[in-house]
Coordinates of C-alpha atoms and ligand atoms in Angstrom, one line a residue:
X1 CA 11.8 10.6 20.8
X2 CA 11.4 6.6 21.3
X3 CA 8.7 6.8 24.1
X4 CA 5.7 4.9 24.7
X5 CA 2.7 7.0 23.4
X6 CA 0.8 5.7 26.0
X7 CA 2.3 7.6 28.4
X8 CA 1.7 11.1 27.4
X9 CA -1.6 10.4 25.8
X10 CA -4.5 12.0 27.4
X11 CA -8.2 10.3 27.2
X12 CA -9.4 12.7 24.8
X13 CA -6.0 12.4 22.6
X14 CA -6.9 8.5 22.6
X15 CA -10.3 8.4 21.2
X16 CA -9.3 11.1 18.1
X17 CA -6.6 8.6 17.9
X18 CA -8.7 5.5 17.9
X19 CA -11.8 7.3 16.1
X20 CA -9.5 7.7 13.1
X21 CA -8.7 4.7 12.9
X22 CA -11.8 3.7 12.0
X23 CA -12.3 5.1 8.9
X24 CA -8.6 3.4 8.4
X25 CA -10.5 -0.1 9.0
X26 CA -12.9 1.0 6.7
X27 CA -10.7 1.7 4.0
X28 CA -8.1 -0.9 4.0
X29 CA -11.4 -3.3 4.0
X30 CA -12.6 -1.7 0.6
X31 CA -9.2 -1.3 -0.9
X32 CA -7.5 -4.8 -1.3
X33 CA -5.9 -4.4 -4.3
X34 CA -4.6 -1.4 -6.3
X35 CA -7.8 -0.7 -8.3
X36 CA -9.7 -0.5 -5.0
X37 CA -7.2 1.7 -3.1
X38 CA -6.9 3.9 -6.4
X39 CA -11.2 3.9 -6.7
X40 CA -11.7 4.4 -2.9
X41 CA -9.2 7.1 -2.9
X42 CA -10.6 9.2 -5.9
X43 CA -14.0 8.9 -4.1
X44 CA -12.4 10.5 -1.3
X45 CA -10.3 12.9 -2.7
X46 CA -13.6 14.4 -5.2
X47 CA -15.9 14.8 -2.4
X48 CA -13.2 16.9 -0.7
X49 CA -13.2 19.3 -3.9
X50 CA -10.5 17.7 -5.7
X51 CA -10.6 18.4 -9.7
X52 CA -9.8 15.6 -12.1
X53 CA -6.1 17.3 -13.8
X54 CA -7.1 15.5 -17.2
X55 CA -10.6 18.0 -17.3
X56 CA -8.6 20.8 -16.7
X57 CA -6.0 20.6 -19.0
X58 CA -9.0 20.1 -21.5
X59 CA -10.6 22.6 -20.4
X60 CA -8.0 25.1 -21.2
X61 CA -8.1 26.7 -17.6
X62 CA -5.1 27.6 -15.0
X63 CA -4.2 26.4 -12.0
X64 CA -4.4 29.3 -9.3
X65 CA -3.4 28.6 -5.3
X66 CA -5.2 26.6 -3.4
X67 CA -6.3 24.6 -6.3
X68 CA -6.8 20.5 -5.3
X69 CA -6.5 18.4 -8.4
X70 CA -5.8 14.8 -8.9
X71 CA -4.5 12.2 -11.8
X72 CA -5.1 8.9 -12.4
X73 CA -2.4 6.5 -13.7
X74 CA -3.9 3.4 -15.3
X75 CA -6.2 3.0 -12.7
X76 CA -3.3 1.9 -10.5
X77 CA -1.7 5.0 -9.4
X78 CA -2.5 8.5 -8.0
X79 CA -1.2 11.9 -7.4
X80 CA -2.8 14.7 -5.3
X81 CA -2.3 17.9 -5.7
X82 CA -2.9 20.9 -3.2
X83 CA -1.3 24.3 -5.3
X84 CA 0.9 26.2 -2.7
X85 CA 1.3 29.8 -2.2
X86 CA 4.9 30.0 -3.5
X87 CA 6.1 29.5 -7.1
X88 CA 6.1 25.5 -7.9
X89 CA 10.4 26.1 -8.7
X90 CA 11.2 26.4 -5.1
X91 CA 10.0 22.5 -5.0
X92 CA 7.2 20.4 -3.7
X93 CA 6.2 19.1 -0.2
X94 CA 5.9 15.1 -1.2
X95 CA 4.3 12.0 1.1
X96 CA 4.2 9.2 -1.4
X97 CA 3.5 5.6 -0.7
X98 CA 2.7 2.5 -2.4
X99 CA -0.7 0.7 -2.7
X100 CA 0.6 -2.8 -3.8
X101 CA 0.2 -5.6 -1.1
X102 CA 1.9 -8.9 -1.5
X103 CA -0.9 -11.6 -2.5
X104 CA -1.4 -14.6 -5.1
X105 CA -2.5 -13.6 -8.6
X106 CA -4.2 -15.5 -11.1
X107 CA -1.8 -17.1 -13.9
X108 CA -2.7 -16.0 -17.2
X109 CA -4.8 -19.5 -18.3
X110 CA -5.5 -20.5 -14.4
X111 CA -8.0 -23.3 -14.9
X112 CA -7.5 -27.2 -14.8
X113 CA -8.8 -29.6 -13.2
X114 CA -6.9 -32.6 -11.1
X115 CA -8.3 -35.1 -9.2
X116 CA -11.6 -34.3 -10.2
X117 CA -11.4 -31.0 -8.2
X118 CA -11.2 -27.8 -10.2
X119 CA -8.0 -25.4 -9.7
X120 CA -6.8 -21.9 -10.3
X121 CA -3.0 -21.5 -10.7
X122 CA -1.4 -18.7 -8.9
X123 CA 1.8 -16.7 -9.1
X124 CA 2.7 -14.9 -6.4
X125 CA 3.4 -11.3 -6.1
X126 CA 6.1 -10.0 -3.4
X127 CA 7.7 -11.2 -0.7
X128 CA 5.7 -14.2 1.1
X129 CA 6.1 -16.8 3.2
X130 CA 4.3 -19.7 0.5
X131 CA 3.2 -21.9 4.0
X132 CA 1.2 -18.6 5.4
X133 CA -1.5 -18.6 2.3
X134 CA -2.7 -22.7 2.2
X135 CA -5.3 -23.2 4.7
X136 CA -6.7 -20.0 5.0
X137 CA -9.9 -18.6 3.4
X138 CA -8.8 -16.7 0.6
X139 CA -11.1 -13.9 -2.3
X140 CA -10.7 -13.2 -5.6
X141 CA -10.6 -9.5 -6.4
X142 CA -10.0 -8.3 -10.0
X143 CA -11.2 -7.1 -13.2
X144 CA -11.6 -9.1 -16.3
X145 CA -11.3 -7.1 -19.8
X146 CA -13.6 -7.9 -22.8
X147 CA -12.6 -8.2 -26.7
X148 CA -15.0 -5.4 -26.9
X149 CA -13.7 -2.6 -24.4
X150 CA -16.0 -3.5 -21.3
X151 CA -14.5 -4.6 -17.9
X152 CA -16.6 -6.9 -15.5
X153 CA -15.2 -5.8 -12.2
X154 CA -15.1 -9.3 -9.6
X155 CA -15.0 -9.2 -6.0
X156 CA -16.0 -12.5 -4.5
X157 CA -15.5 -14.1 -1.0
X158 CA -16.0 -11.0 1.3
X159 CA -19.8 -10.9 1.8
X160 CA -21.7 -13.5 4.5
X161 CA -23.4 -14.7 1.2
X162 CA -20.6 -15.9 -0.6
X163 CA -18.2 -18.6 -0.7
X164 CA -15.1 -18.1 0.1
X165 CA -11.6 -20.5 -1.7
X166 CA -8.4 -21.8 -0.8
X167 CA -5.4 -23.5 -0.9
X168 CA -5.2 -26.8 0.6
X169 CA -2.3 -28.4 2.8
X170 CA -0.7 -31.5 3.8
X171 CA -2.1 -33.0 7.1
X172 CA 0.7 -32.9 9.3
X173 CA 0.7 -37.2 9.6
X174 CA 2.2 -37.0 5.8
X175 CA 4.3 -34.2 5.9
X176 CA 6.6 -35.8 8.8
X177 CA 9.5 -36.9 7.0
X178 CA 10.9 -34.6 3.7
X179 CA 9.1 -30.5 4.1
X180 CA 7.6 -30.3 6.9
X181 CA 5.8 -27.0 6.6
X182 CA 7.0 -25.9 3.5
X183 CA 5.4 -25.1 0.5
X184 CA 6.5 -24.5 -3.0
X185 CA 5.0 -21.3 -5.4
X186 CA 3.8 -23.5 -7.8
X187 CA 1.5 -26.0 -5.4
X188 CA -0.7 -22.7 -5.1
X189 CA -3.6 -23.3 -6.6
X190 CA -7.0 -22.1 -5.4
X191 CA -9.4 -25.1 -5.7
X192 CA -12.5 -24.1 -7.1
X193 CA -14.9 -27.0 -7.1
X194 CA -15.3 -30.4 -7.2
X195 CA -19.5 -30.8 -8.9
X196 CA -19.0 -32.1 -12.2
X197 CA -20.6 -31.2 -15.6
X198 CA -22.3 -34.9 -16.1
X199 CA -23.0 -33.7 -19.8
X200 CA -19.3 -32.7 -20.4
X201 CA -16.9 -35.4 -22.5
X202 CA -14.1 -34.5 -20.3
X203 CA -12.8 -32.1 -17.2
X204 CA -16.3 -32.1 -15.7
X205 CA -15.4 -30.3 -12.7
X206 CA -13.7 -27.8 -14.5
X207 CA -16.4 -27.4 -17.1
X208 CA -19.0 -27.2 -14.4
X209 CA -16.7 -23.8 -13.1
X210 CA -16.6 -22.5 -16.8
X211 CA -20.5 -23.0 -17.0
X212 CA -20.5 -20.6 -13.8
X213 CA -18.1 -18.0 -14.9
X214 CA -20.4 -17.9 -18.0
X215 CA -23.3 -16.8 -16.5
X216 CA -21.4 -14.1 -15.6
X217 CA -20.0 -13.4 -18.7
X218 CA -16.7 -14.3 -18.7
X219 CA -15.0 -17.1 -21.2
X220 CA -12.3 -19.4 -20.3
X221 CA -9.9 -17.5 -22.7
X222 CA -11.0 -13.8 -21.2
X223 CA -8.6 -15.1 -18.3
X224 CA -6.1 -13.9 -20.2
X225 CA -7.1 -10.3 -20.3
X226 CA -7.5 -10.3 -16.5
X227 CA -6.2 -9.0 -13.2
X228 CA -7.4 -11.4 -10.7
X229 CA -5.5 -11.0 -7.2
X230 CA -5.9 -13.5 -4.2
X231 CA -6.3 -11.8 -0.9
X232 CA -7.5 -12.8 2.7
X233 CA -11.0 -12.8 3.1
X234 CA -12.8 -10.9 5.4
X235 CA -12.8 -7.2 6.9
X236 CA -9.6 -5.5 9.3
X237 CA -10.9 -5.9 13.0
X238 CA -9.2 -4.4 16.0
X239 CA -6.4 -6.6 17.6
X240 CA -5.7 -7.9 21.3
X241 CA -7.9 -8.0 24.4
X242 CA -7.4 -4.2 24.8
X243 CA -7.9 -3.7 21.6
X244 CA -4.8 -0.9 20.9
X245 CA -3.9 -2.7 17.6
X246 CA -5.4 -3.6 14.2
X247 CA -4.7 -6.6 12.2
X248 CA -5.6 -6.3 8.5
X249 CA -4.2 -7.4 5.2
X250 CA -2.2 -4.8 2.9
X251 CA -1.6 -2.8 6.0
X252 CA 2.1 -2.7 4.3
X253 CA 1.7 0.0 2.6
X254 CA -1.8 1.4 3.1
X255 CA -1.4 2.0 6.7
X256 CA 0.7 5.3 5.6
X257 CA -1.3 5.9 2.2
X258 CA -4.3 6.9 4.2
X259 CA -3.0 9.1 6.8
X260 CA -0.7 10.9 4.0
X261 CA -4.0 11.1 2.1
X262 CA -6.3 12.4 5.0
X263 CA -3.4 14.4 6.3
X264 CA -3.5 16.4 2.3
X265 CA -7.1 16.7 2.9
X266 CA -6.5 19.1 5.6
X267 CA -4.3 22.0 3.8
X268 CA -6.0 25.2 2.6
X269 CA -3.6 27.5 1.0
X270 CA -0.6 25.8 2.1
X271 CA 2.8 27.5 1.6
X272 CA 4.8 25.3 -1.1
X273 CA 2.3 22.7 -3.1
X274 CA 2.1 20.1 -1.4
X275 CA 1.7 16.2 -3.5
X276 CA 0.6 12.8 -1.7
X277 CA 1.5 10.0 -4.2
X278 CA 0.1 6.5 -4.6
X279 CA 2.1 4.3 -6.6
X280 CA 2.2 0.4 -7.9
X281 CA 4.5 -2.5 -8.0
X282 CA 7.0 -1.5 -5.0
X283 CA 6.7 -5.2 -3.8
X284 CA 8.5 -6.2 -6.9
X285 CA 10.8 -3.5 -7.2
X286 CA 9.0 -0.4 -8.6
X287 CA 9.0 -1.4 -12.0
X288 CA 6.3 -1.0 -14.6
X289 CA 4.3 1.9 -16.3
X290 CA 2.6 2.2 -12.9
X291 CA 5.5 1.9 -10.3
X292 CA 7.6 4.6 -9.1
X293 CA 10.2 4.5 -11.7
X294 CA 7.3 5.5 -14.7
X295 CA 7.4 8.6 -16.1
X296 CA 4.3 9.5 -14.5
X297 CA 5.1 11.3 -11.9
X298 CA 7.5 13.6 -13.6
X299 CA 5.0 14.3 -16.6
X300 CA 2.4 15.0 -14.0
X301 CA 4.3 17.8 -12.2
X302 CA 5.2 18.7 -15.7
X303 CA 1.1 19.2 -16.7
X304 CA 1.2 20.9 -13.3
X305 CA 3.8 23.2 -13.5
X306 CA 2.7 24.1 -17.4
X307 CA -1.2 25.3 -15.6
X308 CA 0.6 27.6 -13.3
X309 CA 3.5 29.0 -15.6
X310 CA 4.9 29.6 -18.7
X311 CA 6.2 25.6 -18.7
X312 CA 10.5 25.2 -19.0
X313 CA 12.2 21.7 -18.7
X314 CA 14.5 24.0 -16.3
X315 CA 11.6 25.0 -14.2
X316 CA 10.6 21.1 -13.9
X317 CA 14.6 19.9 -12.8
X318 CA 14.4 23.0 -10.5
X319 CA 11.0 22.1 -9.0
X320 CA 12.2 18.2 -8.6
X321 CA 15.5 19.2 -7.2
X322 CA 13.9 22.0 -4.7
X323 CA 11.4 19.4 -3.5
X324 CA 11.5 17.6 0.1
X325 CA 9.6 13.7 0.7
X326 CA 9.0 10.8 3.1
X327 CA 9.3 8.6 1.3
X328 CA 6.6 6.8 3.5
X329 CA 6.7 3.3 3.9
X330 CA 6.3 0.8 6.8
X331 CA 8.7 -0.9 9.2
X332 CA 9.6 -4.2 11.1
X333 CA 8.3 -3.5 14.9
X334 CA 10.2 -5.7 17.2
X335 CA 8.7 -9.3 17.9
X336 CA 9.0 -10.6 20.7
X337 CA 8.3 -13.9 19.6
X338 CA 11.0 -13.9 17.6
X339 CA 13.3 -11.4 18.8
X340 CA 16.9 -12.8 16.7
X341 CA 17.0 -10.1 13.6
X342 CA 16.1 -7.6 15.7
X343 CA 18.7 -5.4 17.7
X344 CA 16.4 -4.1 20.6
X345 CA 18.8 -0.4 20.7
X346 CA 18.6 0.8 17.2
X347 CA 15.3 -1.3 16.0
X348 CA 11.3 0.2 16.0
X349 CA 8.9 -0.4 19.1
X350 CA 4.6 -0.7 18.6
X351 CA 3.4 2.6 20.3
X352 CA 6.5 4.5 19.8
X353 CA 5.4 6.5 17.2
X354 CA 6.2 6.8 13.5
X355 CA 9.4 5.2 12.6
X356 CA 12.2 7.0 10.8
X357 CA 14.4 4.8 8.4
X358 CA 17.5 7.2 7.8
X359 CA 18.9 4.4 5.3
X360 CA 16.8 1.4 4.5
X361 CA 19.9 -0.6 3.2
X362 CA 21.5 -3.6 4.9
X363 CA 24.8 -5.6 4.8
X364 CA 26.7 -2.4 4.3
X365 CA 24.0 0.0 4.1
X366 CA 24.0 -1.7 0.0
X367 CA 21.4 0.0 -2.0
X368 CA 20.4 2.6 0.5
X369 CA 19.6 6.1 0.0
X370 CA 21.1 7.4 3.0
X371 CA 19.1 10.6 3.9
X372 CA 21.2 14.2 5.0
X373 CA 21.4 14.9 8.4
X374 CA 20.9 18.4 7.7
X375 CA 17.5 17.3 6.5
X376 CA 16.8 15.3 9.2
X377 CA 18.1 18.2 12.2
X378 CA 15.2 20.6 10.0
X379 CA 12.8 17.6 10.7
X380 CA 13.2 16.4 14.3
X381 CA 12.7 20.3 14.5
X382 CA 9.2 20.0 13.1
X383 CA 8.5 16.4 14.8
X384 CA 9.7 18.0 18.7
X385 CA 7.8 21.8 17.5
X386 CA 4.1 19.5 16.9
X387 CA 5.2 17.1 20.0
X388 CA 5.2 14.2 17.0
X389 CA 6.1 10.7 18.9
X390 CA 8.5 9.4 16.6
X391 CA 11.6 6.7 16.6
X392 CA 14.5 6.2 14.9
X393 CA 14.7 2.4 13.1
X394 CA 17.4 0.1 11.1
X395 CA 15.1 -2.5 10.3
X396 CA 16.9 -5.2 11.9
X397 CA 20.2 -6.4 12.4
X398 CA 23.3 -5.0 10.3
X399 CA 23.5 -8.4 8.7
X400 CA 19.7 -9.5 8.9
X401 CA 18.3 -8.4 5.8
X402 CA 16.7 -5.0 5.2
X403 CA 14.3 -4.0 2.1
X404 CA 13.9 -1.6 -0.8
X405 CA 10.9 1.6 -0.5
X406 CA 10.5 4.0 -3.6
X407 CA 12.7 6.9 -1.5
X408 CA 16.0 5.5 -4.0
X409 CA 14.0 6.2 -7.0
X410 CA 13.2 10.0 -5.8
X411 CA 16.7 10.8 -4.6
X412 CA 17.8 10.8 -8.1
X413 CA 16.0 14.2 -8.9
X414 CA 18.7 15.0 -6.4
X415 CA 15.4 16.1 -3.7
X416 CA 16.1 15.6 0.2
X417 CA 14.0 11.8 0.9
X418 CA 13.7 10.1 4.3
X419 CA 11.6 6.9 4.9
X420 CA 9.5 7.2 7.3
X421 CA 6.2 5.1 8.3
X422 CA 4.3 2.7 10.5
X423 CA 6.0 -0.2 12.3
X424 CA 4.3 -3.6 11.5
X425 CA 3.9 -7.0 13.3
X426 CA 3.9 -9.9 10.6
X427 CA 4.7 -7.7 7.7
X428 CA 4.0 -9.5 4.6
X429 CA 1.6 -12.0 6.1
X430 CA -2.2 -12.5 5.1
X431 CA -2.8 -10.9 8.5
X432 CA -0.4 -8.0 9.5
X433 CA -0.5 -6.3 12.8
X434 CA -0.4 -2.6 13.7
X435 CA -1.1 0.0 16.6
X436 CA -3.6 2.4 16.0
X437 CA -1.4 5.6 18.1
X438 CA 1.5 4.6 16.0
X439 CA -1.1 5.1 12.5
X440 CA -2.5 8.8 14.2
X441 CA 1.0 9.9 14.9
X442 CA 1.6 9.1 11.3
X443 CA -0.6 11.1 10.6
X444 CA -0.2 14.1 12.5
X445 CA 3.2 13.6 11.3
X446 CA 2.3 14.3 7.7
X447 CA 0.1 16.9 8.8
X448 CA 2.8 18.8 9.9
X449 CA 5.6 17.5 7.2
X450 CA 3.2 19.2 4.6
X451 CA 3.0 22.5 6.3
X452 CA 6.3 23.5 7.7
X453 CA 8.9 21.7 5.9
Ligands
LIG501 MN1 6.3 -1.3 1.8
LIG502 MN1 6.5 -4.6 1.5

């Protein structure tokens, strides 16, 4: 427990290590937003013989063991399924995570113009730091929904070919005196153009934009049926001169949605049924039809438990109650650049391994759900069994701060939940930094979560 992975690795160890974190890179690049992560996971998940659960409660078929099936929540959420050997009452073996990324998203009626330069107004989504998104080249990823039922999917800024926007800021000669570099949520707006219309009456620069978007089908007013988020540009890349680390944006919390996902991938017949879950809207406190605190997940283990059984709401609270998770989430690492939140005994290390979370509470341990020891004794006897590299973290000084994960929500079926994930560098920026041993150990960790707990 709490050593550097680097110094039990062998060569061979390193490259499965840094080979699967390639096909990390690869996905967090394709899955900015929700949608994406929800699309790029499905694609995943059906080539690895995974049944949609919607055709096969149509179809009037049973689930038997062994059985990989998956459902789809608004396009924003997932659950994966692999049917276990023993009866689904004696609980489930859950890795859930969430797919939402802090970012900037479109207001509902974004475009003006100012200055004769054309804007889009953002809102901001999560926890940022305002000064960390002007300046920086910024895409628009989204769908925009017709009167008529059809979606034009929009992904703009990522290829060589494209443009890419942004968010202006002061030059540093005015901003002396009153703010220096800070930056309020409602001065960020994307500027879009500045070629005028010459045939417009008014707004030229703005009409000129609205001329554009119609040649691609989209009216000024369709805005308003639209999901438009506003991400960093550009692919994740590997990190420092000896290139151990990966900076990419969303890493918080895809960085342990895909190993929970590849780790699912591996199971056969596994012993108790084992669920990897992908939800929305944690960064704004797990709200919403497709956060944790829906109803989907119940009435999917519900459908589940109904196409294996005879279905009893007694055999669900059972099932829910009997069920183990990590609840698996990321961490602060320790920053040596600025080392005052941290406590250096009790906080996460990069390279150390996945990071255990036993409470994620601060000031108090207020709001925490404060896992059993007894669970956590039947886990470090998993981790040590599998030689998992793993650490225990607070998440900062007693007083610093802390933040929420999805494991409260779960506890209240009264099932056993731990956080435990990925330590981060620059959490929450457009750029967030993580080592690739930490993200295998993650997964090896879920690996063996899924089979022996
Ligand atoms: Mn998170
Ligand atoms: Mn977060």
């Amino acid at each position: 427990m709490n050593k550097n992975i680097y110094e039990s690795y062998t060569q061979e160890k390193l490259k499965k290590a840094y080979d699967f974190c390639e096909g990390y890179k690869q996905y967090i690049s394709n899955a900015k937003t929700e949608r994406e992560s929800i699309a790029e996971t499905v694609k995943i998940a059906e080539s690895n013989g995974f049944k949609n659960l919607k055709e096969i409660l149509k179809s009037g078929k049973k689930l038997k063991k062994g059985d990989k099936v998956y459902a789809i929540n608004m396009d924003k959420a997932l659950i994966m399924a692999v049917i276990g050997e023993q009866d689904l009452e004696n609980g489930l073996n859950i890795v859930g995570s969430h797919i939402d990324s802090p970012r900037l998203d479109l207001k509902a009626t974004p475009l003006y113009e100012d200055g004769e330069i054309c804007l889009l107004d953002t809102h901001y989504y999560g926890g940022i730091k305002k000064y960390q998104w002007t300046a920086t080249p910024l895409a628009l990823h989204g769908i925009v929904c017709k009167k008529d039922g059809s979606k034009i999917r929009i992904t703009y800024g990522e290829n060589e070919d494209e443009a890419v926007l942004g968010i202006s800021d002061l030059l540093p000669h005015l901003d002396r005196e009153s703010r220096k570099d800070v930056v309020t949520g409602e001065e960020l707006n994307l500027i879009a153009g500045i070629m005028p219309d010459k045939t417009a009456k008014k707004d030229k620069v703005k009409a000129n934009i609205l001329n554009l978007l119609k040649q691609k089908g989209i009216e000024e007013d369709d805005l308003f049926s639209a999901e438009i988020e506003v991400v960093p540009a550009g692919k994740a890349r590997d990190f420092g001169l000896d290139r151990s680390m990966i900076a990419g944006y969303g890493q918080d919390d895809k960085v342990c949605a895909y190993p929970s996902i590849m780790a699912l991938l591996n199971l056969k017949k596994p012993s108790k049924t084992c669920v990897c879950l992908l939800v929305d809207k944690e960064e704004i406190g797990s709200v919403g039809a497709t956060g944790m605190e829906s109803m989907f997940f119940e009435n999917t283990i519900a459908d589940i438990i109904s196409l294996t059984t005879n279905y009893s709401d007694l055999k669900l609270r059972h099932c829910l109650a009997n069920s183990k998770m990590l609840s698996s989430d990321v961490t602060a690492a320790y920053d040596p650049n600025r080392p005052s939140p941290f406590n250096k005994n009790t906080d996460a290390f990069l390279a150390h391994g996945i990071a255990f979370c036993k409470y994620t509470g601060s000031r108090g341990k207020s709001g925490a759900s404060d896992a059993n020891p007894e669970y956590i004794a039947r886990l470090r006897q998993i981790l040590d069994d599998n030689k998992i590299n793993y650490q225990a973290t607070e998440m900062g000084k007693v007083e610093a701060g802390g933040g929420g994960t999805i494991a409260y929500i779960m506890a209240k079926y009264d099932m056993d939940v731990i956080d435990a994930g990925v330590p981060v560098l620059s959490m929450h920026a457009p750029w967030e930094i993580t080592a690739k041993v930490d993200i295998y150990e993650t997964y090896l960790c879920y690996d063996a979560f899924y089979r022996f707990i």
